[in-house]
Coordinates of C-alpha atoms and ligand atoms in Angstrom, one line a residue:
V13 CA -45.9 70.0 15.2
K14 CA -48.5 72.2 13.1
S15 CA -52.0 71.4 12.8
T16 CA -51.8 70.6 9.1
E17 CA -48.8 68.5 9.3
L18 CA -50.7 66.4 12.1
V19 CA -54.0 66.3 9.8
A20 CA -52.0 65.2 6.9
K21 CA -50.0 62.6 8.8
W22 CA -53.2 61.1 10.3
R23 CA -55.1 61.2 7.1
K24 CA -52.4 59.0 5.7
N25 CA -52.8 56.2 8.4
L26 CA -56.8 56.8 8.7
V27 CA -58.0 56.3 5.1
G28 CA -61.4 57.9 4.0
Q29 CA -62.6 59.2 7.2
N30 CA -61.5 62.7 6.7
H31 CA -64.5 64.1 8.4
A32 CA -64.0 62.3 11.4
I33 CA -60.4 63.7 11.8
D34 CA -61.5 67.1 11.1
V35 CA -64.2 66.8 13.8
I36 CA -61.5 65.5 16.4
I37 CA -58.3 67.8 15.6
P38 CA -60.1 71.1 16.8
Y39 CA -60.2 69.8 20.1
I40 CA -56.5 68.2 20.2
N41 CA -55.4 72.3 19.0
R42 CA -57.4 73.6 21.8
Y43 CA -56.0 71.6 24.2
R44 CA -52.1 72.1 22.5
A45 CA -53.0 75.9 22.5
N46 CA -53.6 75.6 26.5
L47 CA -57.2 76.8 26.0
H48 CA -59.4 74.0 26.6
M49 CA -62.3 74.0 29.2
P50 CA -60.9 72.8 32.7
R51 CA -62.6 69.9 34.6
R52 CA -63.4 68.5 30.8
T53 CA -61.3 65.7 29.0
V54 CA -59.9 67.1 26.2
G55 CA -62.3 65.8 24.0
N56 CA -65.0 62.7 24.2
F57 CA -66.0 61.2 20.9
F58 CA -68.8 58.4 20.2
L59 CA -67.8 56.3 17.0
T60 CA -70.3 54.6 15.3
G61 CA -71.2 53.3 11.5
P62 CA -70.6 50.1 9.4
T63 CA -68.2 47.5 10.5
G64 CA -64.4 47.6 9.6
T65 CA -64.2 51.1 8.5
G66 CA -61.6 52.4 11.0
K67 CA -63.4 53.3 14.2
T68 CA -61.2 51.2 16.4
R69 CA -58.2 52.0 14.1
T70 CA -58.7 55.7 14.9
P71 CA -57.2 55.8 18.3
E72 CA -54.7 53.9 17.2
T73 CA -53.7 55.9 14.6
L74 CA -53.9 59.2 16.5
A75 CA -51.6 57.6 18.7
R76 CA -49.0 57.0 16.0
V77 CA -49.3 60.7 15.2
L78 CA -49.1 62.1 18.6
H79 CA -46.7 59.8 20.1
G80 CA -45.0 58.0 17.5
D81 CA -46.4 54.6 18.8
E82 CA -49.6 53.1 18.1
R83 CA -49.6 51.1 21.0
N84 CA -49.9 54.1 23.5
V85 CA -53.7 53.9 23.5
L86 CA -55.4 52.7 26.9
V87 CA -57.8 49.9 25.6
I88 CA -60.9 49.1 27.7
N89 CA -62.6 46.5 26.1
C90 CA -66.1 46.8 27.3
E91 CA -66.9 43.1 26.8
T92 CA -64.5 42.0 29.1
F93 CA -65.7 43.8 32.0
Q94 CA -69.3 42.6 32.7
A95 CA -69.3 41.4 36.2
D96 CA -68.4 43.6 39.3
H97 CA -65.1 42.2 40.1
E98 CA -63.9 42.9 36.8
V99 CA -64.5 46.4 36.9
A100 CA -62.3 46.3 39.7
K101 CA -59.7 45.6 37.4
L102 CA -60.4 49.1 36.4
I103 CA -60.9 51.0 39.3
G104 CA -59.1 48.8 42.3
S105 CA -61.2 47.6 45.1
P106 CA -61.3 49.4 48.6
P107 CA -58.3 48.5 51.0
G108 CA -58.9 45.0 52.8
Y109 CA -60.7 43.4 50.1
L110 CA -59.2 40.5 48.5
G111 CA -57.3 41.3 45.8
H112 CA -56.6 44.8 46.8
K113 CA -53.4 46.2 45.4
E114 CA -52.5 42.8 43.6
T115 CA -52.4 44.4 40.4
I116 CA -52.4 48.4 39.9
P117 CA -56.0 49.3 38.5
M118 CA -55.9 50.0 34.5
L119 CA -57.8 53.7 35.4
S120 CA -55.1 54.8 37.7
Q121 CA -53.3 57.9 37.2
A122 CA -50.0 55.9 36.6
K123 CA -51.9 54.2 34.1
I124 CA -53.3 57.1 32.2
N125 CA -49.7 58.8 32.2
A126 CA -48.0 55.5 31.1
V127 CA -49.5 56.1 27.2
S128 CA -48.8 59.8 27.1
S129 CA -45.1 60.6 26.0
E130 CA -42.4 63.1 25.8
E131 CA -43.7 64.4 22.5
C132 CA -47.1 64.9 23.5
N133 CA -49.0 64.5 27.3
I134 CA -52.4 64.0 25.9
S135 CA -53.5 60.1 27.0
I136 CA -55.6 58.5 24.8
I137 CA -58.1 56.2 26.1
L138 CA -60.3 53.7 24.2
F139 CA -63.7 51.9 25.5
D140 CA -64.2 50.1 22.5
E141 CA -67.9 48.3 21.9
I142 CA -69.6 50.4 25.1
D143 CA -73.0 48.4 23.9
K144 CA -71.3 45.7 25.9
A145 CA -70.7 47.5 29.4
S146 CA -72.3 46.4 32.3
A147 CA -74.3 49.2 34.6
A148 CA -71.1 49.5 36.9
L149 CA -68.8 50.4 33.9
W150 CA -71.7 52.7 32.6
R151 CA -71.7 54.5 35.9
M152 CA -68.2 54.9 35.7
L153 CA -67.8 56.2 32.5
L154 CA -70.7 58.6 33.3
N155 CA -68.7 60.2 36.0
I156 CA -65.5 60.4 33.5
L157 CA -67.4 62.3 31.2
D158 CA -69.1 64.5 33.3
K159 CA -66.2 65.8 35.8
A160 CA -62.7 64.2 34.1
E161 CA -61.9 62.5 37.0
L162 CA -62.7 59.2 38.8
R163 CA -62.3 58.1 42.3
L164 CA -60.7 54.6 42.5
G165 CA -61.1 51.9 45.2
D166 CA -58.1 53.2 47.2
N167 CA -59.8 56.6 47.4
S168 CA -57.3 57.9 45.3
T169 CA -58.5 59.9 42.2
S170 CA -57.6 59.6 38.7
D171 CA -57.4 62.6 36.5
F172 CA -58.8 62.6 32.8
Q173 CA -58.3 66.5 31.6
N174 CA -55.4 65.5 29.6
C175 CA -57.4 62.6 28.2
L176 CA -59.0 61.9 24.9
I177 CA -61.6 59.2 25.1
F178 CA -63.1 57.3 22.2
M179 CA -66.0 55.2 22.3
T180 CA -67.3 52.5 19.8
S181 CA -70.3 51.2 19.5
N182 CA -70.5 47.4 17.7
K183 CA -74.5 47.4 18.1
G184 CA -74.8 50.5 15.9
S185 CA -72.3 49.2 13.5
V186 CA -74.1 45.8 13.0
E187 CA -77.4 47.5 12.4
I188 CA -76.2 50.1 9.9
S189 CA -74.5 47.7 7.8
R190 CA -77.6 45.8 7.7
E191 CA -79.7 48.9 6.6
L192 CA -77.1 49.6 4.1
Y193 CA -76.5 46.6 2.4
G194 CA -79.3 44.5 3.4
G195 CA -81.9 44.0 0.2
F196 CA -79.7 45.8 -2.1
G197 CA -78.0 43.0 -3.1
F198 CA -74.3 44.2 -3.3
D199 CA -72.1 41.1 -3.5
R200 CA -68.4 41.0 -2.9
K201 CA -67.4 42.3 -6.5
E202 CA -69.6 45.3 -6.8
R203 CA -68.0 48.0 -4.5
F204 CA -69.3 51.1 -3.3
D205 CA -67.8 53.7 -5.2
G206 CA -68.7 56.3 -2.6
L207 CA -71.9 57.5 -0.8
T208 CA -74.1 60.0 -2.7
D209 CA -74.9 63.1 -0.7
Q210 CA -78.1 61.5 0.0
A211 CA -76.7 58.6 1.2
K212 CA -74.4 60.2 3.6
V213 CA -77.6 62.1 5.0
K214 CA -79.4 58.8 5.6
L215 CA -76.2 57.1 6.9
E216 CA -75.9 60.1 9.6
K217 CA -79.5 59.6 10.3
L218 CA -79.0 56.1 11.0
G219 CA -76.1 56.6 13.0
R220 CA -77.7 58.8 15.3
R221 CA -80.9 56.7 15.8
S222 CA -79.0 53.7 16.7
I223 CA -77.3 55.8 19.6
E224 CA -80.6 57.4 20.6
D225 CA -82.2 54.3 20.7
G226 CA -79.5 52.3 22.5
F227 CA -78.3 54.8 25.2
S228 CA -79.5 56.9 28.2
P229 CA -80.0 60.7 27.3
E230 CA -77.7 61.3 30.5
F231 CA -74.9 59.8 28.3
F232 CA -76.0 61.2 25.2
N233 CA -75.8 64.7 26.7
R234 CA -72.1 64.3 27.8
I235 CA -70.8 63.6 24.7
D236 CA -68.7 66.2 22.7
E237 CA -69.4 64.7 19.3
T238 CA -70.7 61.6 17.4
I239 CA -69.3 60.5 14.6
V240 CA -70.8 58.3 12.0
Y241 CA -67.9 56.7 10.0
R242 CA -68.7 55.9 6.1
P243 CA -68.3 52.9 4.2
L244 CA -65.0 52.7 2.4
T245 CA -64.9 53.1 -1.4
Q246 CA -62.9 50.6 -3.4
N247 CA -59.9 53.1 -3.9
E248 CA -59.8 53.4 0.0
L249 CA -59.5 49.8 0.4
V250 CA -57.0 49.5 -2.1
A251 CA -55.2 52.4 -0.3
I252 CA -55.4 50.3 3.3
T253 CA -54.1 47.4 1.5
E254 CA -51.0 49.6 0.6
L255 CA -50.7 50.5 4.0
E256 CA -50.8 47.0 5.5
L257 CA -48.2 45.4 3.2
S258 CA -45.8 48.4 3.4
K259 CA -46.5 47.6 7.4
I260 CA -45.1 43.9 6.5
A261 CA -42.2 45.0 4.4
S262 CA -40.9 47.3 7.1
H263 CA -41.8 44.5 9.7
I264 CA -39.7 42.2 8.0
Q265 CA -36.8 44.9 7.8
D266 CA -36.9 45.7 11.3
R267 CA -36.9 42.5 12.8
L268 CA -34.5 40.7 10.5
G269 CA -32.0 43.4 10.1
K270 CA -29.2 42.6 8.0
H271 CA -30.9 38.9 7.4
A272 CA -33.9 40.6 5.8
F273 CA -35.2 39.7 2.3
L274 CA -37.1 42.2 0.5
L275 CA -40.9 42.3 -0.3
E276 CA -41.8 43.9 -3.6
Y277 CA -45.3 44.3 -5.2
G278 CA -46.8 46.7 -7.9
A279 CA -50.0 48.3 -8.5
E280 CA -51.5 45.0 -9.6
A281 CA -51.1 42.9 -6.7
V282 CA -52.3 45.1 -4.2
D283 CA -55.3 45.4 -6.2
A284 CA -55.6 41.5 -6.1
I285 CA -55.0 41.3 -2.6
S286 CA -57.3 44.1 -1.9
K287 CA -60.2 42.3 -3.6
L288 CA -59.5 39.1 -1.8
G289 CA -59.3 40.8 1.8
T290 CA -62.0 43.4 1.7
D291 CA -65.5 44.0 0.6
S292 CA -68.3 46.6 0.9
R293 CA -69.7 44.7 3.7
Y294 CA -67.1 44.1 5.9
G295 CA -64.9 47.0 5.0
A296 CA -61.3 46.0 5.8
R297 CA -62.0 43.7 8.7
F298 CA -60.6 41.0 7.2
L299 CA -57.6 42.5 5.7
K300 CA -55.0 41.6 8.0
R301 CA -56.1 38.0 8.3
T302 CA -56.3 37.4 4.7
I303 CA -52.7 38.7 4.3
D304 CA -51.5 36.8 7.1
K305 CA -52.6 33.6 5.6
L306 CA -52.1 34.1 2.1
L307 CA -48.8 36.0 2.2
F308 CA -47.0 36.3 5.8
N309 CA -47.6 32.9 6.9
P310 CA -46.2 31.1 3.8
L311 CA -43.5 33.8 3.7
C312 CA -42.5 33.0 7.4
N313 CA -42.5 28.9 6.4
A314 CA -40.3 29.7 3.3
Y315 CA -38.0 31.5 5.2
L316 CA -37.9 28.9 7.7
D317 CA -37.4 26.4 5.3
G318 CA -34.5 28.2 3.3
D319 CA -36.7 28.9 0.5
V320 CA -36.4 32.5 0.9
T321 CA -33.0 33.8 2.3
S322 CA -31.3 37.0 3.3
G323 CA -31.3 39.4 0.3
S324 CA -34.0 37.6 -1.5
V325 CA -36.5 39.7 -3.4
V326 CA -39.8 38.4 -3.4
T327 CA -42.3 39.7 -5.5
I328 CA -46.0 39.1 -5.4
I329 CA -47.2 38.7 -8.7
R330 CA -50.9 37.7 -9.6
Q331 CA -51.2 35.0 -12.1
D332 CA -54.4 35.6 -13.7
E333 CA -57.6 37.4 -13.6
T334 CA -59.1 35.1 -10.9
V335 CA -58.0 34.6 -7.4
N336 CA -55.0 32.7 -8.2
W337 CA -51.8 34.3 -7.6
N338 CA -48.7 33.3 -6.2
V339 CA -45.5 34.8 -4.3
A340 CA -42.5 34.3 -6.9
L341 CA -39.8 33.0 -5.2
P342 CA -36.6 31.3 -6.3
S343 CA -39.2 28.4 -5.7
V344 CA -43.0 29.4 -5.9
I345 CA -45.5 28.9 -3.1
D346 CA -48.6 27.5 -4.0
I347 CA -51.5 29.2 -1.8
D348 CA -54.5 28.5 -4.0
E349 CA -55.5 25.8 -1.5
A350 CA -54.9 28.3 1.8
L351 CA -57.0 30.7 0.1
D352 CA -60.1 28.7 -0.3
E353 CA -60.1 27.6 2.9
F354 CA -59.6 30.7 4.1
L355 CA -62.5 32.3 2.2
Q356 CA -65.0 29.6 3.3
E357 CA -63.7 29.7 7.0
S358 CA -64.2 33.5 7.3
G359 CA -67.7 33.3 5.9
V360 CA -66.6 35.8 3.0
V361 CA -67.8 33.6 0.4
Q362 CA -70.5 30.8 1.2
Ligands
ATP41 N1 -60.3 53.8 7.6 C1 -59.4 53.2 7.8 N2 -58.1 53.3 7.3 C2 -56.9 52.4 7.8 N3 -57.0 51.1 8.2 C3 -58.0 50.7 8.1 C4 -59.7 51.7 8.0 N4 -60.7 51.0 8.2 C5 -60.5 49.7 8.5 N5 -58.9 49.4 8.5 C6 -58.0 48.5 8.7 O1 -59.2 47.1 9.1 C7 -58.7 46.8 10.2 C8 -60.4 46.6 10.9 O2 -60.6 48.4 11.4 P1 -61.3 48.5 12.6 O3 -61.1 47.6 13.7 O4 -60.9 50.2 13.0 O5 -62.7 48.3 12.2 P2 -64.2 48.9 13.1 O6 -64.6 50.3 12.4 O7 -63.6 49.0 14.5 O8 -65.1 47.6 13.0 P3 -66.2 46.9 14.2 O9 -67.3 48.0 13.9 O10 -66.0 45.7 13.5 O11 -65.4 47.1 15.4 C9 -57.9 47.8 11.0 O12 -57.0 46.9 11.6 C10 -57.0 48.1 9.6 O13 -56.0 47.3 9.4
MG42 MG1 -64.0 48.4 16.3

């Protein structure tokens, strides 16, 4: 696959963060050209920036592009590996210890290889929310970043030379969001139309400062690239909404096959859903939940009840200028109540 094709495909799936893609792609190309440095990972990236802008989504979409499957990512959710015995789930415990060999450690060579594919032998590993990592996890991470290898509990070693390592920081994201939006009085109807150059510089500074403050220099020195994600513009949020809707539409086709119904929507509906499910402060963080609650769950119910049957054409329409809109079906589903309840639950509106 040509690099330009990779980039084009990735941009379609990861919206509005081209600067991140442009930083990561050269590392992948170097590896594919067999010209990367030995005893180093393919590349390691520290992602920070406002919430809901695609940091966690980055390795997932890359897996889709490289391997044809978003699930080809080894995800270490750092928050869940606090205690030492939990770190043992990653590297295993020495022979003779209780629990030894009960399960295959997550960072064993076998598990790393399992997320590569025939198309591409790069394994993508995500350490999500590393600011919540325990001291033991930190030591482990430093080892990996240093020599691209890790000794496991049973004395075997895992090789990370064909791994792309992503690390995301949530702490930074909360701080940055607060600085970006705090006091400026953006409300959810007032969308960001993209950053000015000045704001971009400020955002970079904020991002880097949040890392320098929160993490040790020895960690910082081992990072190949720090990438500060940008808040998404209204147009980008609409594009993401369209992406998520098309995923649901094809999911329905894939799962139901010849019993499937057709999901139709025009630009107006996409726009309305994006207004409900995204905003400048939370990015697309609540989008999937919004779509589930407003559209997907009622659709499933309608299908179960027989209101929507195989071959039905379900058109999502927007009913008026406010938040009321319905799924137009042979019989119409009213989702207003679900909507109000959801918006309050999720804290999007008070
Ligand atoms: N740039 C983007 N391109 C495509 N989808 C996106 C993008 N940003 C967010 N999304 C959508 O929003 C969801 C949440 O994004 P993601 O988990 O990547 O946020 P995040 O930046 O990791 O935020 P947090 O700091 O809160 O963890 C994704 O699953 C995806 O559906
Ligand atoms: Mg995240």
